[in-house]
Every structure is written in C-alpha cells, then in structure tokens.
C-alpha cells in the first residue's frame, strides 16, 4: 500500500468515524498476512472489531444516561441471604424477555432486602443490550413531572420519557400524592401501558397503595394498568445493610 492509499484510507476512517478500525488497522494487516487471509476475510475482521467497539461505546453512553445511583449486577447479589427470592424467576427476567413483551416488574419488600439492587442490575443489563434506561427515585420523578405541569411543558416531558425503553421508579411508597400529582402519575402509567416497560420498587404491599394515592379507587385504576402484564416479586426478610450490625449487637 503506497502513501496515497494510506492517506485516502485515513481520510475515509475519519469521515465515517470508524475509530476501532483505525486503531486496529495495522495489527489486522499483520494478522491477515500471517494467516494468509483473503481481502474479504480481512474486511470482515475489521468490521467485526468496529461493531464490537460500537456496542461498547453505546453501552457506556446508555449506562451514563440511565443515572443509576451505583452500578450493580445480579452476580453480586447475595441470594443466600435472601432465600425467599425465586432465583429462577430473576434469571428469567435477566434475559430481558419482559422488555420485548412490554411487561412491568414490581419489587415489594421492606428497606434493605435488595429491591433497588435487582432493579439496577436489570437496568444495567438492558443498557448492555442497547436499550435506553432511566433510573429515578419516585419522589424526584413526581416533582419533575409536577414542575413540568406548572411550566406547561408536561407534553414534552412525556414525549421524552416515551423514548425510554425501561423506566425504573425506585421507592414508590415514601410519599403521599395529592389529586394533581396523582393525575399526572396516572397519565404516565397510561402512556407506557403496553408500549414500554416499568420497574417499580416499593415497601408497600399492593393492597396498601391507597396510602400513596388519594383513594382506593385511584390506586385500583393505576394498579389495573400496572399489573395487567407484570411480574410481581415479593421479598420478605431482613435488611442486608444492617445484617452485620445486628450480629454485632
């Protein structure tokens, strides 16, 4: 390959933004010579490298945009401590088939049993598969939606959220909604119904959700859409965070 060809290739790599091909080009030429690869095989190897690099970059972008409070995986989760959890069910959810089916997940249990860990781990897995994810505490989400309503930008906010494949609402239960906020939240649930997935973590059993909303009727209307296509996972047990302290005491 002469100098003109090298300059041309360099320009094309910059033009089409193929950083991984550029970084591995010389190495792949040497490898192709050693293994006596055809030009077609050489190009296929380069494209495979670029595709893998693109996936890694997209994964990093998605994880950063998801706004997780910390990166968690299911491999890190202590299932031996929370023996009440159906491990087979969690592994099934890890395949992300619930996303393809536009299903929801509700994780119920007292503080510290691992609800947020499992929700985050599933969110991270979704990011790795190119899905757009947003993790948000319930209080922050409600306040943001209410502010959008006051500023008359709620329609734009809903449009933005509609692009999210998986919305994770953490700790729904530590708040009491008034009529306006309840109505806005209901609109959000209705908008995502059978279109995209939700994961909700809560310390309240479903029968007590009228403590969040203004009435049992309002809670039923919201739950009707949430649980229609939903995996409900109850995690009774002690807090993992304080287990060592209890033992100490």
Tab-separated table of C-alpha atoms in Angstrom:
chain	number	residue	atom	x	y	z
A	1	UNK	CA	0.000	0.000	0.000
A	2	UNK	CA	1.507	3.338	-1.054
A	3	UNK	CA	1.399	6.712	0.740
A	4	UNK	CA	-1.550	7.999	-1.312
A	5	UNK	CA	-3.615	4.917	-0.418
A	6	UNK	CA	-2.734	5.303	3.277
A	7	UNK	CA	-3.809	8.972	3.259
A	8	UNK	CA	-7.047	8.044	1.462
A	9	UNK	CA	-7.867	5.282	3.966
A	10	UNK	CA	-7.062	7.583	6.886
A	11	UNK	CA	-9.451	10.222	5.486
A	12	UNK	CA	-12.205	7.642	4.978
A	13	UNK	CA	-11.802	6.317	8.534
A	14	UNK	CA	-12.184	9.856	9.890
A	15	UNK	CA	-15.079	10.641	7.562
A	16	UNK	CA	-17.089	7.571	8.568
A	17	UNK	CA	-15.971	7.731	12.229
A	18	UNK	CA	-14.530	4.244	12.492
A	19	UNK	CA	-12.147	4.664	15.440
A	20	UNK	CA	-11.775	0.963	16.241
A	21	UNK	CA	-10.843	0.061	12.663
A	22	UNK	CA	-8.278	2.861	12.660
A	23	UNK	CA	-6.798	1.728	15.994
A	24	UNK	CA	-6.518	-1.912	14.878
A	25	UNK	CA	-5.777	-1.458	11.163
A	26	UNK	CA	-2.015	-2.123	11.177
A	27	UNK	CA	-2.342	-5.047	13.571
A	28	UNK	CA	-5.035	-6.627	11.414
A	29	UNK	CA	-2.881	-6.250	8.282
A	30	UNK	CA	-0.081	-8.180	10.004
A	31	UNK	CA	-2.544	-10.807	11.184
A	32	UNK	CA	-4.010	-11.163	7.682
A	33	UNK	CA	-0.518	-11.686	6.220
A	34	UNK	CA	0.390	-14.251	8.890
A	35	UNK	CA	-2.819	-16.233	8.446
A	36	UNK	CA	-2.940	-15.673	4.671
A	37	UNK	CA	-6.447	-14.262	4.854
A	38	UNK	CA	-8.288	-13.119	1.755
A	39	UNK	CA	-9.086	-9.412	1.410
A	40	UNK	CA	-12.738	-10.237	2.122
A	41	UNK	CA	-11.822	-12.018	5.371
A	42	UNK	CA	-9.598	-9.077	6.313
A	43	UNK	CA	-12.506	-6.632	5.852
A	44	UNK	CA	-14.904	-8.867	7.790
A	45	UNK	CA	-12.475	-8.902	10.750
A	46	UNK	CA	-12.182	-5.118	10.669
A	47	UNK	CA	-15.953	-4.656	10.559
A	48	UNK	CA	-16.424	-7.113	13.462
A	49	UNK	CA	-13.930	-5.092	15.543
A	50	UNK	CA	-15.759	-1.846	14.751
A	51	UNK	CA	-19.144	-3.389	15.535
A	52	UNK	CA	-17.923	-4.638	18.932
A	53	UNK	CA	-16.399	-1.229	19.690
A	54	UNK	CA	-19.642	0.488	18.778
A	55	UNK	CA	-21.578	-1.804	21.144
A	56	UNK	CA	-19.180	-0.999	23.993
A	57	UNK	CA	-19.468	2.745	23.382
A	58	UNK	CA	-23.265	2.542	23.223
A	59	UNK	CA	-23.294	0.542	26.464
A	60	UNK	CA	-21.214	3.228	28.221
A	61	UNK	CA	-23.442	6.014	26.864
A	62	UNK	CA	-26.626	4.207	27.949
A	63	UNK	CA	-25.323	3.471	31.450
A	64	UNK	CA	-24.253	7.077	31.951
A	65	UNK	CA	-27.621	8.395	30.693
A	66	UNK	CA	-29.555	5.969	32.933
A	67	UNK	CA	-28.496	7.913	36.038
A	68	UNK	CA	-28.042	4.840	38.244
A	69	UNK	CA	-27.143	5.540	41.863
A	70	UNK	CA	-24.489	2.830	41.525
A	71	UNK	CA	-23.670	0.039	39.079
A	72	UNK	CA	-24.969	-3.329	40.290
A	73	UNK	CA	-25.052	-6.815	38.800
A	74	UNK	CA	-27.013	-9.917	39.726
A	75	UNK	CA	-23.716	-11.787	40.118
A	76	UNK	CA	-23.001	-9.537	43.109
A	77	UNK	CA	-26.388	-10.164	44.732
A	78	UNK	CA	-26.360	-12.334	47.858
A	79	UNK	CA	-29.149	-14.790	47.113
A	80	UNK	CA	-28.060	-16.968	50.036
A	81	UNK	CA	-29.033	-14.162	52.431
A	82	UNK	CA	-32.421	-13.502	50.811
A	83	UNK	CA	-33.530	-17.120	50.463
A	84	UNK	CA	-37.157	-16.160	49.837
A	85	UNK	CA	-36.287	-14.904	46.333
A	86	UNK	CA	-37.182	-17.136	43.393
A	87	UNK	CA	-33.761	-17.245	41.714
A	88	UNK	CA	-35.145	-18.945	38.592
A	89	UNK	CA	-37.590	-16.068	38.163
A	90	UNK	CA	-34.837	-13.452	38.483
A	91	UNK	CA	-32.708	-15.337	35.930
A	92	UNK	CA	-35.695	-15.375	33.573
A	93	UNK	CA	-36.044	-11.597	33.935
A	94	UNK	CA	-32.316	-11.228	33.262
A	95	UNK	CA	-32.937	-12.483	29.702
A	96	UNK	CA	-34.870	-9.210	29.192
A	97	UNK	CA	-37.787	-11.026	27.570
A	98	UNK	CA	-40.069	-8.814	29.686
A	99	UNK	CA	-38.794	-5.798	27.704
A	100	UNK	CA	-39.659	-7.375	24.382
A	101	UNK	CA	-43.158	-8.181	25.706
A	102	UNK	CA	-43.585	-4.645	27.163
A	103	UNK	CA	-44.138	-6.124	30.630
A	104	UNK	CA	-43.604	-4.484	34.018
A	105	UNK	CA	-41.892	-5.611	37.221
A	106	UNK	CA	-42.919	-4.657	40.754
A	107	UNK	CA	-40.460	-5.489	43.549
A	108	UNK	CA	-42.073	-5.383	47.002
A	109	UNK	CA	-40.313	-5.594	50.361
A	110	UNK	CA	-39.008	-3.703	53.379
A	111	UNK	CA	-35.893	-1.490	53.146
A	112	UNK	CA	-32.562	-3.211	52.584
A	113	UNK	CA	-33.751	-6.514	51.089
A	114	UNK	CA	-32.243	-5.818	47.650
A	115	UNK	CA	-35.110	-4.383	45.609
A	116	UNK	CA	-33.074	-1.493	44.205
A	117	UNK	CA	-30.081	-3.792	43.597
A	118	UNK	CA	-32.154	-6.152	41.445
A	119	UNK	CA	-33.859	-3.260	39.616
A	120	UNK	CA	-30.494	-1.619	38.890
A	121	UNK	CA	-28.902	-4.893	37.757
A	122	UNK	CA	-31.728	-5.477	35.268
A	123	UNK	CA	-31.371	-1.872	34.107
A	124	UNK	CA	-27.629	-2.273	33.557
A	125	UNK	CA	-28.267	-5.481	31.606
A	126	UNK	CA	-30.772	-3.610	29.425
A	127	UNK	CA	-28.168	-0.877	28.776
A	128	UNK	CA	-25.679	-3.549	27.694
A	129	UNK	CA	-28.215	-4.688	25.102
A	130	UNK	CA	-28.617	-1.216	23.638
A	131	UNK	CA	-31.798	-0.234	25.485
A	132	UNK	CA	-32.462	3.259	26.831
A	133	UNK	CA	-32.972	3.175	30.585
A	134	UNK	CA	-33.751	5.790	33.235
A	135	UNK	CA	-33.413	5.180	36.982
A	136	UNK	CA	-35.195	7.718	39.179
A	137	UNK	CA	-36.351	7.912	42.803
A	138	UNK	CA	-40.151	8.173	42.869
A	139	UNK	CA	-40.053	11.475	44.777
A	140	UNK	CA	-37.722	13.075	42.189
A	141	UNK	CA	-39.844	11.836	39.273
A	142	UNK	CA	-43.093	13.145	40.761
A	143	UNK	CA	-41.535	16.540	41.494
A	144	UNK	CA	-40.082	16.771	37.992
A	145	UNK	CA	-43.437	15.872	36.417
A	146	UNK	CA	-45.223	18.389	38.637
A	147	UNK	CA	-42.735	21.136	37.715
A	148	UNK	CA	-43.277	20.338	34.029
A	149	UNK	CA	-47.021	20.629	34.581
A	150	UNK	CA	-46.617	24.025	36.276
A	151	UNK	CA	-44.353	25.226	33.450
A	152	UNK	CA	-46.753	23.839	30.812
A	153	UNK	CA	-44.072	21.526	29.407
A	154	UNK	CA	-45.635	18.237	30.553
A	155	UNK	CA	-46.363	17.131	26.982
A	156	UNK	CA	-42.659	17.476	26.104
A	157	UNK	CA	-41.704	15.640	29.298
A	158	UNK	CA	-43.981	12.714	28.441
A	159	UNK	CA	-42.568	12.640	24.912
A	160	UNK	CA	-39.041	12.473	26.339
A	161	UNK	CA	-39.999	9.638	28.704
A	162	UNK	CA	-41.725	7.744	25.869
A	163	UNK	CA	-38.288	7.251	24.282
A	164	UNK	CA	-37.101	5.369	27.379
A	165	UNK	CA	-37.350	1.589	26.903
A	166	UNK	CA	-37.159	0.863	30.631
A	167	UNK	CA	-38.191	3.346	33.321
A	168	UNK	CA	-37.140	2.333	36.852
A	169	UNK	CA	-39.077	4.102	39.628
A	170	UNK	CA	-37.371	3.493	42.960
A	171	UNK	CA	-39.082	3.548	46.370
A	172	UNK	CA	-42.680	4.291	45.457
A	173	UNK	CA	-44.247	4.303	48.898
A	174	UNK	CA	-42.352	7.008	50.750
A	175	UNK	CA	-44.699	9.752	49.535
A	176	UNK	CA	-48.342	10.819	49.544
A	177	UNK	CA	-49.723	12.308	46.348
A	178	UNK	CA	-52.363	14.990	46.039
A	179	UNK	CA	-55.013	14.940	43.299
A	180	UNK	CA	-52.893	16.827	40.739
A	181	UNK	CA	-49.742	14.731	41.185
A	182	UNK	CA	-51.804	11.559	41.235
A	183	UNK	CA	-53.423	12.529	37.920
A	184	UNK	CA	-50.025	13.228	36.337
A	185	UNK	CA	-48.641	9.890	37.562
A	186	UNK	CA	-51.712	8.099	36.187
A	187	UNK	CA	-51.102	9.741	32.802
A	188	UNK	CA	-47.524	8.441	32.843
A	189	UNK	CA	-48.666	4.881	33.610
A	190	UNK	CA	-51.370	5.068	30.945
A	191	UNK	CA	-48.884	6.395	28.377
A	192	UNK	CA	-46.496	3.487	28.913
A	193	UNK	CA	-49.188	0.790	29.127
A	194	UNK	CA	-48.406	-1.986	26.614
A	195	UNK	CA	-45.841	0.292	24.918
A	196	UNK	CA	-42.763	0.116	27.155
A	197	UNK	CA	-41.675	-1.374	30.460
A	198	UNK	CA	-41.540	-0.168	34.042
A	199	UNK	CA	-39.749	-1.486	37.103
A	200	UNK	CA	-41.146	-0.191	40.390
A	201	UNK	CA	-39.676	-0.874	43.829
A	202	UNK	CA	-41.884	-0.287	46.857
A	203	UNK	CA	-42.078	-1.074	50.550
A	204	UNK	CA	-45.891	-1.211	50.428
A	205	UNK	CA	-47.935	-4.316	49.510
A	206	UNK	CA	-50.283	-3.609	46.604
A	207	UNK	CA	-53.304	-3.693	48.919
A	208	UNK	CA	-51.955	-0.656	50.772
A	209	UNK	CA	-51.289	1.567	47.752
A	210	UNK	CA	-54.238	3.747	48.711
A	211	UNK	CA	-51.771	5.170	51.272
A	212	UNK	CA	-49.808	6.646	48.321
A	213	UNK	CA	-52.801	7.860	46.350
A	214	UNK	CA	-55.914	9.790	47.347
A	215	UNK	CA	-58.229	6.787	47.489
A	216	UNK	CA	-58.529	3.046	46.942
A	217	UNK	CA	-60.337	3.798	43.682
A	218	UNK	CA	-57.373	5.820	42.372
A	219	UNK	CA	-54.913	3.123	43.471
A	220	UNK	CA	-57.006	0.455	41.714
A	221	UNK	CA	-57.087	2.460	38.456
A	222	UNK	CA	-53.293	2.749	38.448
A	223	UNK	CA	-52.689	-0.854	39.508
A	224	UNK	CA	-55.109	-2.087	36.851
A	225	UNK	CA	-52.701	-0.981	34.114
A	226	UNK	CA	-49.509	-1.755	36.015
A	227	UNK	CA	-50.248	-5.367	36.933
A	228	UNK	CA	-52.030	-6.433	33.719
A	229	UNK	CA	-48.704	-7.502	32.176
A	230	UNK	CA	-46.485	-7.660	35.231
A	231	UNK	CA	-44.058	-9.786	37.232
A	232	UNK	CA	-44.701	-9.200	40.946
A	233	UNK	CA	-41.827	-10.226	43.206
A	234	UNK	CA	-42.200	-10.094	46.969
A	235	UNK	CA	-39.004	-10.080	49.042
A	236	UNK	CA	-39.756	-10.513	52.747
A	237	UNK	CA	-36.763	-10.617	55.052
A	238	UNK	CA	-34.189	-8.638	56.970
A	239	UNK	CA	-32.132	-5.723	55.720
A	240	UNK	CA	-28.889	-6.839	54.114
A	241	UNK	CA	-27.301	-3.496	55.014
A	242	UNK	CA	-27.769	-3.973	58.771
A	243	UNK	CA	-27.191	-7.735	59.000
A	244	UNK	CA	-23.630	-7.274	60.252
A	245	UNK	CA	-24.706	-4.692	62.825
A	246	UNK	CA	-27.446	-6.953	64.182
A	247	UNK	CA	-24.963	-9.819	64.519
A	248	UNK	CA	-22.548	-7.469	66.272
A	249	UNK	CA	-25.211	-6.288	68.703
